[in-house]
């Protein structure tokens, strides 16, 4: 059985509640009611989408992730940018992003090593680490604001999770498959 999976950073409840407030404020720009707004309990900072994987590959990914991430110290991720952008011909997102992508880029490079060592393909082209607040079909009537609300949140990057993604009645359902704590060195949150 193959499953859809992705690597992400979990978002603490305090930050998720704050992001949900921003999401609520952005509903006014959804003139055509095209957006599917993500429930705050499902918020996560997506790092890497994988092609469909087998259950055997989940074990390989976990073994490799534990090795490769063993020297990564925790850090903080400023979530200080809101944006609307198309991700493919059918889908656009309203998302929270960081203005300082360098630490996430380093983490993504390490995850690319994990994925390659496990023999798994992943979606790299044009990908930006993000927290999805809303999904819209590409042919939507979302009125992109000239000035976005000021976003000023910070999320800890203290563990990397491989999530399974399944379609659900009210959006995708995410199930953690494994969690790798980041704890190396003297990094601190």
Short mmCIF file of N, CA and C in Angstrom, two decimals:
data_model
loop_
_atom_site.label_atom_id
_atom_site.label_comp_id
_atom_site.label_asym_id
_atom_site.label_seq_id
_atom_site.Cartn_x
_atom_site.Cartn_y
_atom_site.Cartn_z
N UNK A 1 0.84 -1.18 0.00
CA UNK A 1 0.00 0.00 0.00
C UNK A 1 0.89 1.24 0.00
N UNK A 2 0.69 2.13 -0.95
CA UNK A 2 1.44 3.38 -1.01
C UNK A 2 0.66 4.49 -0.32
N UNK A 3 1.42 5.40 0.29
CA UNK A 3 0.79 6.51 1.01
C UNK A 3 1.42 7.83 0.57
N UNK A 4 0.64 8.91 0.71
CA UNK A 4 1.15 10.25 0.47
C UNK A 4 1.78 10.73 1.76
N UNK A 5 2.97 11.34 1.65
CA UNK A 5 3.65 11.77 2.87
C UNK A 5 4.45 13.05 2.62
N UNK A 6 4.78 13.72 3.72
CA UNK A 6 5.59 14.93 3.64
C UNK A 6 6.28 15.15 4.98
N UNK A 7 7.44 15.83 4.92
CA UNK A 7 8.14 16.24 6.12
C UNK A 7 7.68 17.64 6.50
N UNK A 8 7.54 17.86 7.83
CA UNK A 8 7.10 19.18 8.30
C UNK A 8 7.58 19.42 9.72
N UNK A 9 7.53 20.68 10.11
CA UNK A 9 7.74 21.06 11.50
C UNK A 9 6.36 21.22 12.13
N UNK A 10 6.13 20.65 13.30
CA UNK A 10 4.84 20.88 13.96
C UNK A 10 4.74 22.33 14.42
N UNK A 11 3.53 22.84 14.48
CA UNK A 11 3.27 24.21 14.93
C UNK A 11 2.61 24.12 16.30
N UNK A 12 3.19 24.75 17.33
CA UNK A 12 2.58 24.70 18.66
C UNK A 12 1.20 25.38 18.66
N UNK A 13 0.38 24.95 19.59
CA UNK A 13 -1.00 25.44 19.65
C UNK A 13 -1.07 26.96 19.78
N UNK A 14 -0.19 27.55 20.58
CA UNK A 14 -0.19 29.01 20.76
C UNK A 14 0.00 29.73 19.43
N UNK A 15 0.95 29.25 18.61
CA UNK A 15 1.22 29.86 17.31
C UNK A 15 0.07 29.56 16.35
N UNK A 16 -0.46 28.35 16.42
CA UNK A 16 -1.58 27.97 15.55
C UNK A 16 -2.79 28.87 15.80
N UNK A 17 -3.08 29.15 17.06
CA UNK A 17 -4.21 30.04 17.38
C UNK A 17 -3.99 31.43 16.79
N UNK A 18 -2.76 31.94 16.90
CA UNK A 18 -2.46 33.27 16.35
C UNK A 18 -2.60 33.25 14.82
N UNK A 19 -2.09 32.20 14.17
CA UNK A 19 -2.21 32.11 12.72
C UNK A 19 -3.68 32.00 12.30
N UNK A 20 -4.49 31.32 13.10
CA UNK A 20 -5.92 31.21 12.80
C UNK A 20 -6.59 32.59 12.82
N UNK A 21 -6.13 33.46 13.71
CA UNK A 21 -6.67 34.82 13.73
C UNK A 21 -6.35 35.56 12.42
N UNK A 22 -5.14 35.37 11.91
CA UNK A 22 -4.77 35.98 10.62
C UNK A 22 -5.63 35.38 9.51
N UNK A 23 -5.81 34.08 9.56
CA UNK A 23 -6.62 33.39 8.55
C UNK A 23 -8.04 33.95 8.55
N UNK A 24 -8.60 34.15 9.75
CA UNK A 24 -9.95 34.72 9.85
C UNK A 24 -10.00 36.10 9.21
N UNK A 25 -8.97 36.90 9.42
CA UNK A 25 -8.93 38.25 8.85
C UNK A 25 -8.83 38.20 7.33
N UNK A 26 -8.20 37.15 6.79
CA UNK A 26 -8.03 37.04 5.34
C UNK A 26 -9.30 36.57 4.62
N UNK A 27 -10.26 36.05 5.37
CA UNK A 27 -11.51 35.60 4.74
C UNK A 27 -12.21 36.71 3.97
N UNK A 28 -12.02 37.95 4.39
CA UNK A 28 -12.68 39.07 3.70
C UNK A 28 -12.21 39.21 2.25
N UNK A 29 -11.03 38.69 1.93
CA UNK A 29 -10.49 38.77 0.57
C UNK A 29 -10.97 37.62 -0.32
N UNK A 30 -11.66 36.67 0.28
CA UNK A 30 -12.17 35.50 -0.44
C UNK A 30 -13.57 35.82 -0.95
N UNK A 31 -13.65 36.73 -1.90
CA UNK A 31 -14.93 37.26 -2.40
C UNK A 31 -15.83 36.19 -3.00
N UNK A 32 -15.21 35.21 -3.65
CA UNK A 32 -16.02 34.17 -4.28
C UNK A 32 -16.24 32.95 -3.41
N UNK A 33 -15.82 33.04 -2.15
CA UNK A 33 -15.90 31.90 -1.23
C UNK A 33 -15.27 30.66 -1.85
N UNK A 34 -14.12 30.88 -2.50
CA UNK A 34 -13.41 29.79 -3.18
C UNK A 34 -12.47 29.02 -2.26
N UNK A 35 -12.04 29.65 -1.18
CA UNK A 35 -11.00 29.05 -0.34
C UNK A 35 -11.54 27.96 0.57
N UNK A 36 -10.72 26.97 0.76
CA UNK A 36 -10.93 25.99 1.82
C UNK A 36 -9.91 26.37 2.88
N UNK A 37 -10.39 26.94 3.98
CA UNK A 37 -9.51 27.41 5.04
C UNK A 37 -9.15 26.23 5.93
N UNK A 38 -7.87 26.08 6.20
CA UNK A 38 -7.37 24.94 6.97
C UNK A 38 -7.68 25.14 8.45
N UNK A 39 -8.13 24.10 9.11
CA UNK A 39 -8.36 24.15 10.55
C UNK A 39 -7.02 24.31 11.26
N UNK A 40 -6.96 25.17 12.25
CA UNK A 40 -5.69 25.46 12.91
C UNK A 40 -5.07 24.23 13.57
N UNK A 41 -5.87 23.23 13.90
CA UNK A 41 -5.30 22.01 14.49
C UNK A 41 -4.48 21.22 13.47
N UNK A 42 -4.60 21.56 12.20
CA UNK A 42 -3.85 20.88 11.14
C UNK A 42 -2.64 21.69 10.66
N UNK A 43 -2.40 22.86 11.24
CA UNK A 43 -1.27 23.68 10.80
C UNK A 43 0.06 22.97 11.06
N UNK A 44 0.96 23.09 10.12
CA UNK A 44 2.33 22.58 10.21
C UNK A 44 3.14 23.37 9.19
N UNK A 45 4.45 23.42 9.35
CA UNK A 45 5.30 24.11 8.39
C UNK A 45 5.88 23.05 7.46
N UNK A 46 5.36 22.98 6.26
CA UNK A 46 5.75 21.96 5.29
C UNK A 46 7.17 22.22 4.80
N UNK A 47 7.99 21.17 4.82
CA UNK A 47 9.39 21.27 4.39
C UNK A 47 9.67 20.53 3.09
N UNK A 48 8.96 19.42 2.86
CA UNK A 48 9.29 18.57 1.70
C UNK A 48 8.15 17.62 1.40
N UNK A 49 7.56 17.72 0.21
CA UNK A 49 6.55 16.77 -0.24
C UNK A 49 7.22 15.58 -0.91
N UNK A 50 6.80 14.38 -0.56
CA UNK A 50 7.34 13.17 -1.16
C UNK A 50 6.36 12.60 -2.17
N UNK A 51 6.90 11.87 -3.16
CA UNK A 51 6.01 11.07 -3.99
C UNK A 51 5.41 10.00 -3.09
N UNK A 52 4.47 9.25 -3.60
CA UNK A 52 3.88 8.19 -2.79
C UNK A 52 4.96 7.20 -2.37
N UNK A 53 4.87 6.78 -1.12
CA UNK A 53 5.87 5.87 -0.57
C UNK A 53 5.22 4.63 0.01
N UNK A 54 6.02 3.58 0.14
CA UNK A 54 5.53 2.34 0.75
C UNK A 54 5.79 2.37 2.25
N UNK A 55 5.16 1.47 2.97
CA UNK A 55 5.39 1.39 4.41
C UNK A 55 6.84 1.00 4.70
N UNK A 56 7.45 0.18 3.84
CA UNK A 56 8.87 -0.16 4.01
C UNK A 56 9.74 1.08 3.90
N UNK A 57 9.38 1.98 2.99
CA UNK A 57 10.16 3.20 2.82
C UNK A 57 10.02 4.13 4.03
N UNK A 58 8.91 4.05 4.75
CA UNK A 58 8.76 4.85 5.97
C UNK A 58 9.86 4.46 6.95
N UNK A 59 10.10 3.17 7.10
CA UNK A 59 11.17 2.71 8.01
C UNK A 59 12.54 3.20 7.54
N UNK A 60 12.78 3.12 6.23
CA UNK A 60 14.06 3.60 5.69
C UNK A 60 14.21 5.09 5.94
N UNK A 61 13.15 5.84 5.71
CA UNK A 61 13.20 7.29 5.92
C UNK A 61 13.49 7.61 7.39
N UNK A 62 12.86 6.87 8.29
CA UNK A 62 13.10 7.13 9.71
C UNK A 62 14.55 6.84 10.09
N UNK A 63 15.08 5.72 9.64
CA UNK A 63 16.48 5.38 9.95
C UNK A 63 17.43 6.45 9.41
N UNK A 64 17.22 6.84 8.16
CA UNK A 64 18.10 7.86 7.56
C UNK A 64 17.94 9.22 8.24
N UNK A 65 16.70 9.58 8.56
CA UNK A 65 16.44 10.88 9.20
C UNK A 65 17.13 10.93 10.57
N UNK A 66 17.07 9.86 11.32
CA UNK A 66 17.73 9.85 12.64
C UNK A 66 19.24 10.08 12.49
N UNK A 67 19.84 9.48 11.45
CA UNK A 67 21.28 9.68 11.22
C UNK A 67 21.58 11.11 10.79
N UNK A 68 20.91 11.55 9.75
CA UNK A 68 21.23 12.84 9.12
C UNK A 68 20.87 14.03 10.02
N UNK A 69 19.80 13.91 10.79
CA UNK A 69 19.37 15.03 11.63
C UNK A 69 20.01 15.03 13.02
N UNK A 70 20.85 14.06 13.30
CA UNK A 70 21.45 13.94 14.64
C UNK A 70 22.34 15.14 14.99
N UNK A 71 22.83 15.85 13.99
CA UNK A 71 23.69 16.99 14.28
C UNK A 71 22.99 18.34 14.07
N UNK A 72 21.66 18.33 14.00
CA UNK A 72 20.91 19.57 13.80
C UNK A 72 20.37 20.05 15.14
N UNK A 73 20.73 21.27 15.49
CA UNK A 73 20.24 21.89 16.72
C UNK A 73 18.91 22.58 16.47
N UNK A 74 18.09 22.67 17.50
CA UNK A 74 16.82 23.41 17.35
C UNK A 74 17.08 24.88 17.03
N UNK A 75 16.13 25.50 16.38
CA UNK A 75 16.21 26.92 16.07
C UNK A 75 14.81 27.50 16.01
N UNK A 76 14.70 28.78 15.82
CA UNK A 76 13.39 29.43 15.74
C UNK A 76 13.15 29.91 14.31
N UNK A 77 11.89 29.83 13.91
CA UNK A 77 11.50 30.24 12.56
C UNK A 77 10.55 31.42 12.67
N UNK A 78 10.97 32.59 12.19
CA UNK A 78 10.03 33.71 12.17
C UNK A 78 8.98 33.48 11.07
N UNK A 79 7.73 33.52 11.45
CA UNK A 79 6.63 33.46 10.49
C UNK A 79 6.12 34.90 10.40
N UNK A 80 6.61 35.61 9.39
CA UNK A 80 6.37 37.05 9.33
C UNK A 80 5.93 37.55 7.96
N UNK A 81 5.52 36.62 7.10
CA UNK A 81 5.11 36.99 5.75
C UNK A 81 3.86 36.20 5.38
N UNK A 82 2.89 36.90 4.82
CA UNK A 82 1.71 36.24 4.25
C UNK A 82 1.78 36.38 2.74
N UNK A 83 1.32 35.35 2.04
CA UNK A 83 1.38 35.43 0.58
C UNK A 83 0.30 34.54 -0.03
N UNK A 84 -0.04 34.89 -1.26
CA UNK A 84 -0.93 34.09 -2.11
C UNK A 84 -0.10 33.71 -3.31
N UNK A 85 -0.09 32.43 -3.67
CA UNK A 85 0.67 32.03 -4.86
C UNK A 85 0.17 30.69 -5.40
N UNK A 86 0.27 30.52 -6.73
CA UNK A 86 -0.10 29.23 -7.33
C UNK A 86 1.02 28.22 -7.08
N UNK A 87 0.64 26.98 -6.73
CA UNK A 87 1.64 25.93 -6.54
C UNK A 87 1.67 24.95 -7.71
N UNK A 88 0.57 24.89 -8.45
CA UNK A 88 0.51 24.08 -9.67
C UNK A 88 -0.67 24.60 -10.49
N UNK A 89 -0.92 24.05 -11.68
CA UNK A 89 -2.00 24.59 -12.52
C UNK A 89 -3.40 24.50 -11.90
N UNK A 90 -3.59 23.64 -10.90
CA UNK A 90 -4.92 23.49 -10.29
C UNK A 90 -5.08 24.15 -8.93
N UNK A 91 -3.97 24.47 -8.26
CA UNK A 91 -4.04 24.85 -6.85
C UNK A 91 -3.24 26.11 -6.55
N UNK A 92 -3.84 26.98 -5.73
CA UNK A 92 -3.15 28.16 -5.19
C UNK A 92 -3.28 28.11 -3.67
N UNK A 93 -2.36 28.79 -2.98
CA UNK A 93 -2.36 28.80 -1.53
C UNK A 93 -2.36 30.22 -0.98
N UNK A 94 -2.94 30.36 0.18
CA UNK A 94 -2.70 31.49 1.06
C UNK A 94 -1.89 30.89 2.19
N UNK A 95 -0.68 31.45 2.43
CA UNK A 95 0.23 30.79 3.36
C UNK A 95 1.01 31.79 4.19
N UNK A 96 1.47 31.29 5.35
CA UNK A 96 2.41 32.03 6.18
C UNK A 96 3.80 31.50 5.85
N UNK A 97 4.74 32.43 5.66
CA UNK A 97 6.11 32.07 5.30
C UNK A 97 7.08 32.84 6.18
N UNK A 98 8.36 32.54 6.00
CA UNK A 98 9.39 33.26 6.72
C UNK A 98 10.17 34.17 5.78
N UNK A 99 10.62 35.30 6.33
CA UNK A 99 11.47 36.20 5.55
C UNK A 99 12.94 35.79 5.67
N UNK A 100 13.22 34.79 6.52
CA UNK A 100 14.59 34.31 6.72
C UNK A 100 14.63 32.81 6.40
N UNK A 101 14.66 32.46 5.10
CA UNK A 101 14.57 31.04 4.73
C UNK A 101 15.87 30.25 4.87
N UNK A 102 16.99 30.89 5.18
CA UNK A 102 18.28 30.19 5.20
C UNK A 102 18.30 28.99 6.15
N UNK A 103 17.87 29.12 7.42
CA UNK A 103 17.90 27.94 8.29
C UNK A 103 17.00 26.80 7.78
N UNK A 104 15.85 27.16 7.20
CA UNK A 104 14.97 26.13 6.65
C UNK A 104 15.58 25.49 5.41
N UNK A 105 16.31 26.29 4.62
CA UNK A 105 16.98 25.74 3.43
C UNK A 105 18.03 24.71 3.84
N UNK A 106 18.76 24.98 4.93
CA UNK A 106 19.73 24.01 5.42
C UNK A 106 19.04 22.72 5.86
N UNK A 107 17.92 22.87 6.56
CA UNK A 107 17.17 21.69 7.00
C UNK A 107 16.62 20.93 5.79
N UNK A 108 16.13 21.66 4.79
CA UNK A 108 15.64 21.00 3.58
C UNK A 108 16.74 20.22 2.87
N UNK A 109 17.95 20.77 2.84
CA UNK A 109 19.08 20.06 2.22
C UNK A 109 19.33 18.73 2.93
N UNK A 110 19.26 18.76 4.24
CA UNK A 110 19.45 17.53 5.00
C UNK A 110 18.32 16.53 4.71
N UNK A 111 17.11 17.03 4.59
CA UNK A 111 15.98 16.14 4.27
C UNK A 111 16.12 15.59 2.85
N UNK A 112 16.68 16.37 1.93
CA UNK A 112 16.94 15.87 0.58
C UNK A 112 17.91 14.69 0.64
N UNK A 113 18.91 14.78 1.50
CA UNK A 113 19.84 13.66 1.70
C UNK A 113 19.10 12.43 2.22
N UNK A 114 18.23 12.65 3.20
CA UNK A 114 17.45 11.55 3.77
C UNK A 114 16.64 10.86 2.68
N UNK A 115 15.93 11.66 1.90
CA UNK A 115 15.04 11.14 0.87
C UNK A 115 15.84 10.39 -0.20
N UNK A 116 16.96 10.96 -0.63
CA UNK A 116 17.79 10.30 -1.65
C UNK A 116 18.35 8.98 -1.13
N UNK A 117 18.83 8.97 0.10
CA UNK A 117 19.38 7.74 0.68
C UNK A 117 18.33 6.64 0.81
N UNK A 118 17.08 7.05 1.01
CA UNK A 118 15.99 6.08 1.13
C UNK A 118 15.41 5.69 -0.23
N UNK A 119 15.92 6.31 -1.30
CA UNK A 119 15.44 5.97 -2.64
C UNK A 119 14.03 6.47 -2.94
N UNK A 120 13.69 7.61 -2.37
CA UNK A 120 12.34 8.18 -2.54
C UNK A 120 12.45 9.44 -3.38
N UNK A 121 11.48 9.68 -4.23
CA UNK A 121 11.42 10.91 -5.02
C UNK A 121 10.64 11.97 -4.24
N UNK A 122 10.96 13.23 -4.50
CA UNK A 122 10.25 14.31 -3.83
C UNK A 122 10.07 15.47 -4.78
N UNK A 123 9.16 16.39 -4.39
CA UNK A 123 8.83 17.55 -5.21
C UNK A 123 9.68 18.72 -4.75
N UNK A 124 10.60 19.16 -5.61
CA UNK A 124 11.53 20.21 -5.22
C UNK A 124 11.30 21.51 -5.97
N UNK A 125 11.00 21.42 -7.24
CA UNK A 125 10.95 22.60 -8.10
C UNK A 125 9.97 23.66 -7.60
N UNK A 126 10.51 24.83 -7.32
CA UNK A 126 9.67 25.96 -6.94
C UNK A 126 9.05 25.87 -5.56
N UNK A 127 9.44 24.88 -4.75
CA UNK A 127 8.82 24.70 -3.45
C UNK A 127 9.32 25.75 -2.46
N UNK A 128 8.42 26.26 -1.64
CA UNK A 128 8.75 27.21 -0.57
C UNK A 128 8.21 26.65 0.75
N UNK A 129 9.04 26.52 1.78
CA UNK A 129 8.51 26.09 3.08
C UNK A 129 7.40 27.06 3.52
N UNK A 130 6.30 26.51 4.03
CA UNK A 130 5.14 27.35 4.33
C UNK A 130 4.19 26.67 5.30
N UNK A 131 3.33 27.49 5.89
CA UNK A 131 2.19 27.00 6.65
C UNK A 131 0.97 27.34 5.82
N UNK A 132 0.27 26.33 5.34
CA UNK A 132 -0.93 26.56 4.52
C UNK A 132 -2.07 27.05 5.42
N UNK A 133 -2.60 28.22 5.08
CA UNK A 133 -3.77 28.75 5.78
C UNK A 133 -5.04 28.46 4.99
N UNK A 134 -4.94 28.52 3.66
CA UNK A 134 -6.09 28.26 2.80
C UNK A 134 -5.67 27.74 1.45
N UNK A 135 -6.52 26.89 0.87
CA UNK A 135 -6.29 26.35 -0.47
C UNK A 135 -7.41 26.85 -1.38
N UNK A 136 -7.02 27.20 -2.61
CA UNK A 136 -8.01 27.69 -3.58
C UNK A 136 -7.75 27.05 -4.93
N UNK A 137 -8.82 26.82 -5.70
CA UNK A 137 -8.57 26.40 -7.08
C UNK A 137 -7.88 27.56 -7.80
N UNK A 138 -7.07 27.26 -8.79
CA UNK A 138 -6.32 28.32 -9.47
C UNK A 138 -7.22 29.36 -10.13
N UNK A 139 -8.41 28.95 -10.57
CA UNK A 139 -9.34 29.91 -11.19
C UNK A 139 -10.30 30.44 -10.12
N UNK A 140 -9.75 31.18 -9.17
CA UNK A 140 -10.55 31.68 -8.06
C UNK A 140 -10.73 33.19 -8.16
N UNK A 141 -11.51 33.73 -7.23
CA UNK A 141 -11.74 35.18 -7.20
C UNK A 141 -11.17 35.79 -5.93
N UNK A 142 -10.11 35.19 -5.41
CA UNK A 142 -9.47 35.74 -4.22
C UNK A 142 -8.89 37.11 -4.57
N UNK A 143 -9.22 38.10 -3.78
CA UNK A 143 -8.78 39.47 -3.99
C UNK A 143 -7.49 39.69 -3.20
N UNK A 144 -6.35 39.51 -3.84
CA UNK A 144 -5.07 39.63 -3.15
C UNK A 144 -4.93 41.05 -2.60
N UNK A 145 -4.72 41.18 -1.29
CA UNK A 145 -4.63 42.52 -0.71
C UNK A 145 -3.37 43.26 -1.17
N UNK A 146 -3.50 44.56 -1.33
CA UNK A 146 -2.32 45.37 -1.67
C UNK A 146 -1.34 45.35 -0.51
N UNK A 147 -1.87 45.39 0.69
CA UNK A 147 -1.04 45.32 1.90
C UNK A 147 -1.60 44.21 2.78
N UNK A 148 -0.75 43.23 3.05
CA UNK A 148 -1.16 42.12 3.91
C UNK A 148 -1.15 42.57 5.37
N UNK A 149 -1.96 41.94 6.21
CA UNK A 149 -1.86 42.24 7.65
C UNK A 149 -0.44 41.92 8.14
N UNK A 150 0.01 42.69 9.13
CA UNK A 150 1.34 42.45 9.70
C UNK A 150 1.33 41.12 10.46
N UNK A 151 2.21 40.24 10.06
CA UNK A 151 2.35 38.93 10.71
C UNK A 151 3.65 38.94 11.49
N UNK A 152 3.59 38.56 12.74
CA UNK A 152 4.80 38.56 13.57
C UNK A 152 4.71 37.42 14.58
N UNK A 153 4.93 36.21 14.10
CA UNK A 153 4.92 35.03 14.95
C UNK A 153 6.26 34.32 14.82
N UNK A 154 6.56 33.48 15.78
CA UNK A 154 7.77 32.69 15.74
C UNK A 154 7.42 31.27 16.17
N UNK A 155 7.89 30.31 15.39
CA UNK A 155 7.64 28.89 15.71
C UNK A 155 8.96 28.19 16.00
N UNK A 156 8.96 27.29 16.96
CA UNK A 156 10.19 26.54 17.21
C UNK A 156 10.38 25.47 16.14
N UNK A 157 11.62 25.29 15.75
CA UNK A 157 11.99 24.15 14.90
C UNK A 157 12.75 23.21 15.82
N UNK A 158 11.98 22.37 16.52
CA UNK A 158 12.60 21.48 17.50
C UNK A 158 12.37 20.01 17.21
N UNK A 159 11.61 19.72 16.17
CA UNK A 159 11.45 18.34 15.71
C UNK A 159 10.94 18.33 14.28
N UNK A 160 11.29 17.28 13.57
CA UNK A 160 10.83 17.08 12.20
C UNK A 160 9.93 15.85 12.20
N UNK A 161 8.76 15.99 11.58
CA UNK A 161 7.77 14.91 11.56
C UNK A 161 7.52 14.49 10.12
N UNK A 162 7.42 13.18 9.91
CA UNK A 162 6.92 12.67 8.63
C UNK A 162 5.43 12.41 8.83
N UNK A 163 4.61 13.13 8.08
CA UNK A 163 3.16 12.99 8.15
C UNK A 163 2.65 12.20 6.96
N UNK A 164 1.65 11.38 7.20
CA UNK A 164 0.85 10.79 6.12
C UNK A 164 -0.29 11.76 5.86
N UNK A 165 -0.65 11.93 4.60
CA UNK A 165 -1.76 12.80 4.22
C UNK A 165 -2.82 11.96 3.51
N UNK A 166 -4.05 12.02 4.05
CA UNK A 166 -5.17 11.32 3.41
C UNK A 166 -6.31 12.30 3.22
N UNK A 167 -7.04 12.15 2.11
CA UNK A 167 -8.20 13.03 1.93
C UNK A 167 -9.25 12.70 2.99
N UNK A 168 -9.85 13.75 3.53
CA UNK A 168 -10.91 13.58 4.51
C UNK A 168 -12.14 14.35 4.08
N UNK A 169 -13.19 14.21 4.85
CA UNK A 169 -14.45 14.87 4.54
C UNK A 169 -14.33 16.39 4.56
N UNK A 170 -13.51 16.89 5.49
CA UNK A 170 -13.37 18.34 5.65
C UNK A 170 -11.94 18.78 5.40
N UNK A 171 -11.29 18.21 4.40
CA UNK A 171 -9.91 18.53 4.09
C UNK A 171 -9.02 17.35 4.38
N UNK A 172 -7.73 17.55 4.22
CA UNK A 172 -6.78 16.46 4.43
C UNK A 172 -6.67 16.12 5.90
N UNK A 173 -6.40 14.83 6.15
CA UNK A 173 -6.17 14.34 7.50
C UNK A 173 -4.70 13.96 7.58
N UNK A 174 -4.01 14.50 8.59
CA UNK A 174 -2.57 14.29 8.73
C UNK A 174 -2.30 13.40 9.93
N UNK A 175 -1.55 12.34 9.69
CA UNK A 175 -1.19 11.40 10.74
C UNK A 175 0.33 11.34 10.85
N UNK A 176 0.89 11.63 12.04
CA UNK A 176 2.34 11.54 12.19
C UNK A 176 2.79 10.07 12.08
N UNK A 177 3.80 9.85 11.25
CA UNK A 177 4.36 8.50 11.10
C UNK A 177 5.60 8.32 11.97
N UNK A 178 6.40 9.38 12.11
CA UNK A 178 7.49 9.41 13.08
C UNK A 178 7.89 10.86 13.32
N UNK A 179 8.56 11.06 14.45
CA UNK A 179 8.96 12.38 14.90
C UNK A 179 10.43 12.30 15.32
N UNK A 180 11.27 13.16 14.74
CA UNK A 180 12.70 13.19 15.07
C UNK A 180 12.99 14.49 15.81
N UNK A 181 13.28 14.43 17.12
CA UNK A 181 13.62 15.66 17.85
C UNK A 181 14.97 16.21 17.36
N UNK A 182 15.04 17.54 17.27
CA UNK A 182 16.30 18.21 16.97
C UNK A 182 16.93 18.59 18.31
N UNK A 183 18.12 18.12 18.58
CA UNK A 183 18.68 18.37 19.90
C UNK A 183 20.20 18.47 19.92
N UNK A 184 20.84 18.46 18.79
CA UNK A 184 22.30 18.44 18.75
C UNK A 184 22.89 19.79 19.14
N UNK A 185 24.12 19.75 19.58
CA UNK A 185 24.87 20.99 19.82
C UNK A 185 24.29 21.83 20.93
N UNK A 186 24.64 23.08 20.89
CA UNK A 186 24.23 24.02 21.94
C UNK A 186 23.12 24.93 21.47
N UNK A 187 22.43 24.57 20.37
CA UNK A 187 21.35 25.40 19.89
C UNK A 187 20.26 25.52 20.91
N UNK A 188 19.63 26.67 20.98
CA UNK A 188 18.58 26.84 21.96
C UNK A 188 17.41 27.59 21.34
N UNK A 189 16.27 27.36 21.91
CA UNK A 189 15.06 28.05 21.48
C UNK A 189 14.85 29.19 22.42
#
